[in-house]
Short mmCIF file of C-alpha atoms in Angstrom, two decimals:
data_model
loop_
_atom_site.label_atom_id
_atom_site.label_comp_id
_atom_site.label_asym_id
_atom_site.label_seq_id
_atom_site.Cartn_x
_atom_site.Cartn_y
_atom_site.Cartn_z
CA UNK A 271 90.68 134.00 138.79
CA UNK A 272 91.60 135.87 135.18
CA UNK A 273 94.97 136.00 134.81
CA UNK A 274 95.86 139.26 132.46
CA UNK A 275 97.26 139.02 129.51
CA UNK A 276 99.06 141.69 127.56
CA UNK A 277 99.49 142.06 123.76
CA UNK A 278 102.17 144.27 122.65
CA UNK A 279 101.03 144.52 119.26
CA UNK A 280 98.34 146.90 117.61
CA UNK A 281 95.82 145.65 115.36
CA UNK A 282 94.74 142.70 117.38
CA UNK A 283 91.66 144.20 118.88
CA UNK A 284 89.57 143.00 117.05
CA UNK A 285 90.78 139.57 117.46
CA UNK A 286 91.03 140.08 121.00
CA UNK A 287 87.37 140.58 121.58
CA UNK A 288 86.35 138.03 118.88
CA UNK A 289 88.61 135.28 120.65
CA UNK A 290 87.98 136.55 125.00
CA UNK A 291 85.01 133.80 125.25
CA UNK A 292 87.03 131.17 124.35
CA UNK A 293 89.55 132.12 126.62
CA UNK A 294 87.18 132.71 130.11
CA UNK A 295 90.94 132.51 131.69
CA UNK A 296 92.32 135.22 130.68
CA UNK A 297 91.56 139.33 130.73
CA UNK A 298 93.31 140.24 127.20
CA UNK A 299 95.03 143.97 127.03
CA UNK A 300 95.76 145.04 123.90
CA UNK A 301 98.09 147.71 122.90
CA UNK A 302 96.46 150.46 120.14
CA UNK A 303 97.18 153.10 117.79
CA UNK A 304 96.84 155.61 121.24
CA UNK A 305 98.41 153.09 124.15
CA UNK A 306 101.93 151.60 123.09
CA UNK A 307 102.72 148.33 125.02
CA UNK A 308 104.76 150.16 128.12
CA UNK A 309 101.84 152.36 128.65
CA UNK A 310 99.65 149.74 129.40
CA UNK A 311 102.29 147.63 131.39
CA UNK A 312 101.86 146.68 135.04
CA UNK A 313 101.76 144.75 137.68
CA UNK A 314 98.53 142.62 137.17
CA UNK A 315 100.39 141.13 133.69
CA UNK A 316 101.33 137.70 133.99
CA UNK A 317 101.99 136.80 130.27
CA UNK A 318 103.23 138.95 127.37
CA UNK A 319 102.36 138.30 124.09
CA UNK A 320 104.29 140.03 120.76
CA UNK A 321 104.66 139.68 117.13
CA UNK A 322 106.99 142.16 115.50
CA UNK A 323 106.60 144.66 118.82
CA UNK A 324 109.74 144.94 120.59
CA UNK A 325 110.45 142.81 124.13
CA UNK A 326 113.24 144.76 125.50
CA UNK A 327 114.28 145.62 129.43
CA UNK A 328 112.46 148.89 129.31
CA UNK A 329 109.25 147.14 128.65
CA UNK A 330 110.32 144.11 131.02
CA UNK A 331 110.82 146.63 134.27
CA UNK A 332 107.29 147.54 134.32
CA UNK A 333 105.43 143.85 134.37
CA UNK A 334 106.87 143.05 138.01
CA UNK A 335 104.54 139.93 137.95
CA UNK A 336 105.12 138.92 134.43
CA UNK A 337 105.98 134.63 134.10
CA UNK A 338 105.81 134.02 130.73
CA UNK A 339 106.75 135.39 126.77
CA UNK A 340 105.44 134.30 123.75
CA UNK A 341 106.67 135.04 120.33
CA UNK A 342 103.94 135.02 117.36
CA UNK A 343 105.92 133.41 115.23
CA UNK A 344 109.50 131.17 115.24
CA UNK A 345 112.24 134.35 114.32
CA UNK A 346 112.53 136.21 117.78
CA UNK A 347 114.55 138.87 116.52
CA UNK A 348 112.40 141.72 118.24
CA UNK A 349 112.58 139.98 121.38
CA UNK A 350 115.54 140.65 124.25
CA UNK A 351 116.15 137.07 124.72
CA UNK A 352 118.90 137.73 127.48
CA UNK A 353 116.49 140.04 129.45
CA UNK A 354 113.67 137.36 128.90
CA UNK A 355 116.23 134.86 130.75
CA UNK A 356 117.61 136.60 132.90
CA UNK A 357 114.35 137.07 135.11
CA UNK A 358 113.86 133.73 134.48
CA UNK A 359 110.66 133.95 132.35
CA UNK A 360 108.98 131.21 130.24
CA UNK A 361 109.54 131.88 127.14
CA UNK A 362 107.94 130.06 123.90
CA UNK A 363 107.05 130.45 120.15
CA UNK A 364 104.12 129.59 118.43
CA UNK A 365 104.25 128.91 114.26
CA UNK A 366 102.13 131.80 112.65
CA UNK A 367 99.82 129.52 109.66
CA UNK A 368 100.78 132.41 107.09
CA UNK A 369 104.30 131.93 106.95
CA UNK A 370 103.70 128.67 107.78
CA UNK A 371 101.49 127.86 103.93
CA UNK A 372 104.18 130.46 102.40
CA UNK A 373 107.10 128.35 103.06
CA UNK A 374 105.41 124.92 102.01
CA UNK A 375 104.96 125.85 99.27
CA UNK A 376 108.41 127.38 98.58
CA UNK A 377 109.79 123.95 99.51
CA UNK A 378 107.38 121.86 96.88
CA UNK A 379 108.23 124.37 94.10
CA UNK A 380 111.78 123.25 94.83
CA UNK A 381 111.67 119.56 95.36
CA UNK A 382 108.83 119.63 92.01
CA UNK A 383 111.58 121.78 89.94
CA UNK A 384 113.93 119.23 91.03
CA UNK A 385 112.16 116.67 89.65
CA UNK A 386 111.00 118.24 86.77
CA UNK A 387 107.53 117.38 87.82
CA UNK A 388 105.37 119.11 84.98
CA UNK A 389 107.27 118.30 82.29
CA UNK A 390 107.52 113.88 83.54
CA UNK A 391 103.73 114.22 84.56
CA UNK A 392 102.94 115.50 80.43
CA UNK A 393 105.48 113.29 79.23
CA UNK A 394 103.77 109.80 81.09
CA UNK A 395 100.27 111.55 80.16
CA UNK A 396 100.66 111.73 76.47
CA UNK A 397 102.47 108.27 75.92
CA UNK A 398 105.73 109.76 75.60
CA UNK A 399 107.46 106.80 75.73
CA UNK A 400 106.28 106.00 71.98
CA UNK A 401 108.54 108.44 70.41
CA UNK A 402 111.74 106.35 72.32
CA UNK A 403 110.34 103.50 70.43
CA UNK A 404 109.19 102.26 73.79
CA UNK A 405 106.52 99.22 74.54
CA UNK A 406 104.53 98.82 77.69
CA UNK A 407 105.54 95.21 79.26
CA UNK A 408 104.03 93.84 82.62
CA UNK A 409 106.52 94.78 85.89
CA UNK A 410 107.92 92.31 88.08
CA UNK A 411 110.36 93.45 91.22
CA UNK A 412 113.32 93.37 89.17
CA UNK A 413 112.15 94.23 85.65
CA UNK A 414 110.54 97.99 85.13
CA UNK A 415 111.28 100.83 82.59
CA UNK A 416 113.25 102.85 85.40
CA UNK A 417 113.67 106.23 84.34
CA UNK A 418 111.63 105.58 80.85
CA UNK A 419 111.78 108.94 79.19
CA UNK A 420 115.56 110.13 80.39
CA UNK A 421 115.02 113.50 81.96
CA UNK A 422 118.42 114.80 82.55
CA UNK A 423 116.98 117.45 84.43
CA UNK A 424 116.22 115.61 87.54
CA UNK A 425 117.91 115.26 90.48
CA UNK A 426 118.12 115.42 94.42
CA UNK A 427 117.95 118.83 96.87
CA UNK A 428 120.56 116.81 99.34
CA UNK A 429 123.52 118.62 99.44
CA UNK A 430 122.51 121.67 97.18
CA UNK A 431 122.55 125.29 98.11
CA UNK A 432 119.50 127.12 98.91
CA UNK A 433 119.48 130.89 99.24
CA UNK A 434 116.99 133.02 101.08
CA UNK A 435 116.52 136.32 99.96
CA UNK A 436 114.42 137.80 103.31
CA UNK A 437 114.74 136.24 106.43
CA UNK A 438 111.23 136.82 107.99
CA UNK A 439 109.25 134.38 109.30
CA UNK A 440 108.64 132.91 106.25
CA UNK A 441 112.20 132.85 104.87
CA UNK A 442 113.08 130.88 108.77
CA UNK A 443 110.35 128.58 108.23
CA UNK A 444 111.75 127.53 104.82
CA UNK A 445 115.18 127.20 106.03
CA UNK A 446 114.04 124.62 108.80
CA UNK A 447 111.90 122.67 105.98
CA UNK A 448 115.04 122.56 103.72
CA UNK A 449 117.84 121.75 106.58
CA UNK A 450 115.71 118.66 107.06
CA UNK A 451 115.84 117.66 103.67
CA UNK A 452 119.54 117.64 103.85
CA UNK A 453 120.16 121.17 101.83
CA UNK A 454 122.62 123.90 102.87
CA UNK A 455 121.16 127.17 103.64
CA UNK A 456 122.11 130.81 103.01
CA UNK A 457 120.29 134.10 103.78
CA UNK A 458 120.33 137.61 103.15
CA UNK A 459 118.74 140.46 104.95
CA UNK A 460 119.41 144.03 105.92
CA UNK A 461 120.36 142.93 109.39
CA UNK A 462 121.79 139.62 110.26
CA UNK A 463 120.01 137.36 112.41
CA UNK A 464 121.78 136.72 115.63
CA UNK A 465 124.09 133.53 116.14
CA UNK A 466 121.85 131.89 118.45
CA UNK A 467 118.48 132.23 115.09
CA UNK A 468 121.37 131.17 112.94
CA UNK A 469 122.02 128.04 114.67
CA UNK A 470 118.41 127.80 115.12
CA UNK A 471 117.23 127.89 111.57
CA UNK A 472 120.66 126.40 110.74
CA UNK A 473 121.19 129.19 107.84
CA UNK A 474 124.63 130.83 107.33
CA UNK A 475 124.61 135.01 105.87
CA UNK A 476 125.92 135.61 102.89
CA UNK A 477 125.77 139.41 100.75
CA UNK A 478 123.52 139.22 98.03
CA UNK A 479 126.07 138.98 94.97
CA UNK A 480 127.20 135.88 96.94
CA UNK A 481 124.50 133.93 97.83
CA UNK A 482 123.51 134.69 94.10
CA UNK A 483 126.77 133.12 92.86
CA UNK A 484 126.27 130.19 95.52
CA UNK A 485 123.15 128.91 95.42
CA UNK A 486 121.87 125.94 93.40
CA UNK A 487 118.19 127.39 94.09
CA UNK A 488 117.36 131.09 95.54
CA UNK A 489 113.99 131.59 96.74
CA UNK A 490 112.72 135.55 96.73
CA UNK A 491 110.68 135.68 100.46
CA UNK A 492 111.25 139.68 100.76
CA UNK A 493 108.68 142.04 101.22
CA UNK A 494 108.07 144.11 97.87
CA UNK A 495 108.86 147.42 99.35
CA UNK A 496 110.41 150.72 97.05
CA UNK A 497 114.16 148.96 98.36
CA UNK A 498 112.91 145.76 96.54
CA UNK A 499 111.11 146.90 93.60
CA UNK A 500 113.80 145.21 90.60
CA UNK A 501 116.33 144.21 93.21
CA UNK A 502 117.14 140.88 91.27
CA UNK A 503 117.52 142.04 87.38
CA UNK A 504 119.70 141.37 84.40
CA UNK A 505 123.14 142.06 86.61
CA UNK A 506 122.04 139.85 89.85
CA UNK A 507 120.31 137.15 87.54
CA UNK A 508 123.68 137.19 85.41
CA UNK A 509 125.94 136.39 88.73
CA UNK A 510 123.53 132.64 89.08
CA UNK A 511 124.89 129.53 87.95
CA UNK A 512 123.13 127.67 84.56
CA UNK A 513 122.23 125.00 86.52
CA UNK A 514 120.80 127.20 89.28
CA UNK A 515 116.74 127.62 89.72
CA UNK A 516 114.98 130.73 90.88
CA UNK A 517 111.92 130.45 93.11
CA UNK A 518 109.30 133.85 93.91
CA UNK A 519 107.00 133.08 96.45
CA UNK A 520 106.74 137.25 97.60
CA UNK A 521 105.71 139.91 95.25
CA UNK A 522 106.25 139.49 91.43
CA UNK A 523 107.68 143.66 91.24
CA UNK A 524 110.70 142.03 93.13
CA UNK A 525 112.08 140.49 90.12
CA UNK A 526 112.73 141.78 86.79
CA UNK A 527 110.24 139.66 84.78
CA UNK A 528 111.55 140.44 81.53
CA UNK A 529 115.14 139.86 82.59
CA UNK A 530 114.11 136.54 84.32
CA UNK A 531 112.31 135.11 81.11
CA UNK A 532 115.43 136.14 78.98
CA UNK A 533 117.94 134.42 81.10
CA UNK A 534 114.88 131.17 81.44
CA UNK A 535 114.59 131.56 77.01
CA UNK A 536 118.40 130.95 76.88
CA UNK A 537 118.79 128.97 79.40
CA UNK A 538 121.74 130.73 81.45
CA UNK A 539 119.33 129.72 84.51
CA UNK A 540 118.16 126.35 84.47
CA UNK A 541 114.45 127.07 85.61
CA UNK A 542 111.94 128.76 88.31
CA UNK A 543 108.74 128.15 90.65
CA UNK A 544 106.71 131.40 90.56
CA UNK A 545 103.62 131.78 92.32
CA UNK A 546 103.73 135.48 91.89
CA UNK A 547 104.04 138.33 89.07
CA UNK A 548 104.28 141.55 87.68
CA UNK A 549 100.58 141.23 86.73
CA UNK A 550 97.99 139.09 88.32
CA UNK A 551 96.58 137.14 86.93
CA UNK A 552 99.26 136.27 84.64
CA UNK A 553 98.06 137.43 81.05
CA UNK A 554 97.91 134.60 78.88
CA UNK A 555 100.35 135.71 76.75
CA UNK A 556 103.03 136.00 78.81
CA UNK A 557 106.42 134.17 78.06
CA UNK A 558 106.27 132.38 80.92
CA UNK A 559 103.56 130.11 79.87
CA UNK A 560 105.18 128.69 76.68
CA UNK A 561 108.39 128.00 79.09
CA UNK A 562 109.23 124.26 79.73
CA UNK A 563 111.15 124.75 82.48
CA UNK A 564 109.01 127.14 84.85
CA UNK A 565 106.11 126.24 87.13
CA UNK A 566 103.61 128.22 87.65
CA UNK A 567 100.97 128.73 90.38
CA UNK A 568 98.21 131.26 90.96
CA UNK A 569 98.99 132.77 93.71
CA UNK A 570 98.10 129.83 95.92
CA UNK A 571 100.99 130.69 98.90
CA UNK A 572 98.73 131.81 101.36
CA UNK A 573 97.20 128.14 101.40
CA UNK A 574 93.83 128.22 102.92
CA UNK A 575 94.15 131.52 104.50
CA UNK A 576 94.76 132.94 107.64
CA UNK A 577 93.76 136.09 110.13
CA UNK A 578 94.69 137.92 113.04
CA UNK A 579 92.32 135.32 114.84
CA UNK A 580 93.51 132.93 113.42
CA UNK A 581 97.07 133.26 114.68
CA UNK A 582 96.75 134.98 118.11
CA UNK A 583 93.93 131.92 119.09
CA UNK A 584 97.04 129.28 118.71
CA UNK A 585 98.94 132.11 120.91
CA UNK A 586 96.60 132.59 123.59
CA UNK A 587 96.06 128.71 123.37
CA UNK A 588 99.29 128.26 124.27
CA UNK A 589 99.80 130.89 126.67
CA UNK A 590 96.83 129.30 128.30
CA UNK A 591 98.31 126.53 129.04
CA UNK A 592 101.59 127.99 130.22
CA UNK A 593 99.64 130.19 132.79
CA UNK A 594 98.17 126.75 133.84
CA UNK A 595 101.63 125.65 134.81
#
């Protein structure tokens, strides 16, 4: 017997009907631009599916036979977690891959930056080591050229500051990557994530001026919306430490380029990961690509890709086997 599944989102109807023969289990409802979620509620729903739709009692009363929630992604902001519970529901997340390839690379721009992993790579590449008045000799366990070429720019992510402008999905995926590798994490958004997503992503909020101040890396993971066009320029770049990094992973109208490359030129930041810009592709005459201490990446954060079928398959997967006790 079908059990019926509703999805509180619009857009997905298209994924719905491309994905309903893999799923022979369930009968998928799909909210639209012309049925909202709590129109199509009702007593045949046994699972509940959202992404950014809102979970909240009023939608709740009218799935009498509902067992189990799933969030499309890890931040369940939008979701009434105390309603959820207190009917005792199942209730579950599923990573979304977008957010998911976003936030790697975020992370490897920050651990590469850290150890200045351009600049060593072209340094071993071009025999370096010969202007140090260096020879090659054969290695043993105790006798190697540790740390041939000197790079005082390296160092370890343990214990330093990273601050998240945007908490999305993305921005909470990064934070769990970094907590593991030991860093300390600040966030700012328009509205604070509850305590219990704090704890969860282990990420304190901080205003903007002071997570700018704080942070020994701040990674831009906004959406690039009129509020955001230029929001970090001359005066929030200025408020950084010189030993602090800058990493863009979001939209490259976000950041004042100019500003960014003048602060990078005199060195009153110490560096940045960008895999976005003002124009794409970067011209080829841009500052940036004479900088030694900026990486740069094509536009490569979206990793392999991903779709709406993509994402609600490993949510019907998994609401699947919920259903299936």
């Amino acid at each position: 017997m079908k059990q019926t599944v509703l999805i509180a989102d619009e857009g997905y109807e298209a994924a719905a009907a491309d994905l309903a023969e893999q799923f022979p289990d369930l009968n998928l409802v799909c909210a639209d631009d012309s049925s909202a979620a709590g129109s199509l509620a009702s007593g045949d729903v046994a699972g509940l599916i959202a992404g950014a739709a809102a979970v909240d009692e009023a939608l709740l009363s009218g799935l009498p036979s509902l067992r189990a929630v799933l969030k499309l992604g890890r931040s369940y902001h939008n979701i009434d977690v105390d309603a959820v519970r207190g009917r005792g529901l199942e209730f579950a997340c599923v990573p979304r891959k977008g957010p998911n390839c976003v936030a790697e690379l975020a992370l490897t721009l920050i651990l590469a930056l850290s150890k200045d992993l351009v600049i060593n790579n072209e340094a071993v590449s071009l025999g370096a080591y010969r202007y140090r008045g260096l020879k090659p000799e054969i290695t043993a366990e105790r006798k190697m050229a540790f740390h041939w070429m000197h790079n005082m720019r390296v160092h370890e992510v343990v214990g330093k500051t990273l601050g998240i402008i945007g908490m999305g999905e993305i921005g909470c995926e990064l934070a769990r990557r970094a907590s593991v590798m030991g860093m300390r994490n600040l966030y700012y958004k328009r509205s604070p994530l509850s305590d219990e997503l704090e704890s969860l992503f282990d990420a304190s909020y901080a205003e903007l001026d002071a997570l700018l101040a704080e942070s020994d890396y701040v990674c831009v993971a906004t959406p690039h919306t009129p509020q955001t066009e230029g929001m970090i320029g001359a005066e929030q770049i200025a408020l950084m430490k010189e030993s602090a990094y800058i990493v863009n992973i979001a939209r490259g109208g976000i950041i004042d380029e100019d500003a960014m490359i003048e602060a990078l030129s005199e060195n009153r930041i110490a560096g940045a990961g960008l895999d976005v810009f003002t124009y794409e592709p970067l011209p080829a005459e841009s500052p940036l690509c004479a900088l030694d201490n900026v990486i740069l990446c094509p536009h490569i954060g979206g990793g392999t890709g991903t779709n709406r079928n993509i994402e609600l398959g490993a949510g019907l997967a998994e609401m699947s086997r919920i259903l299936a006790g």
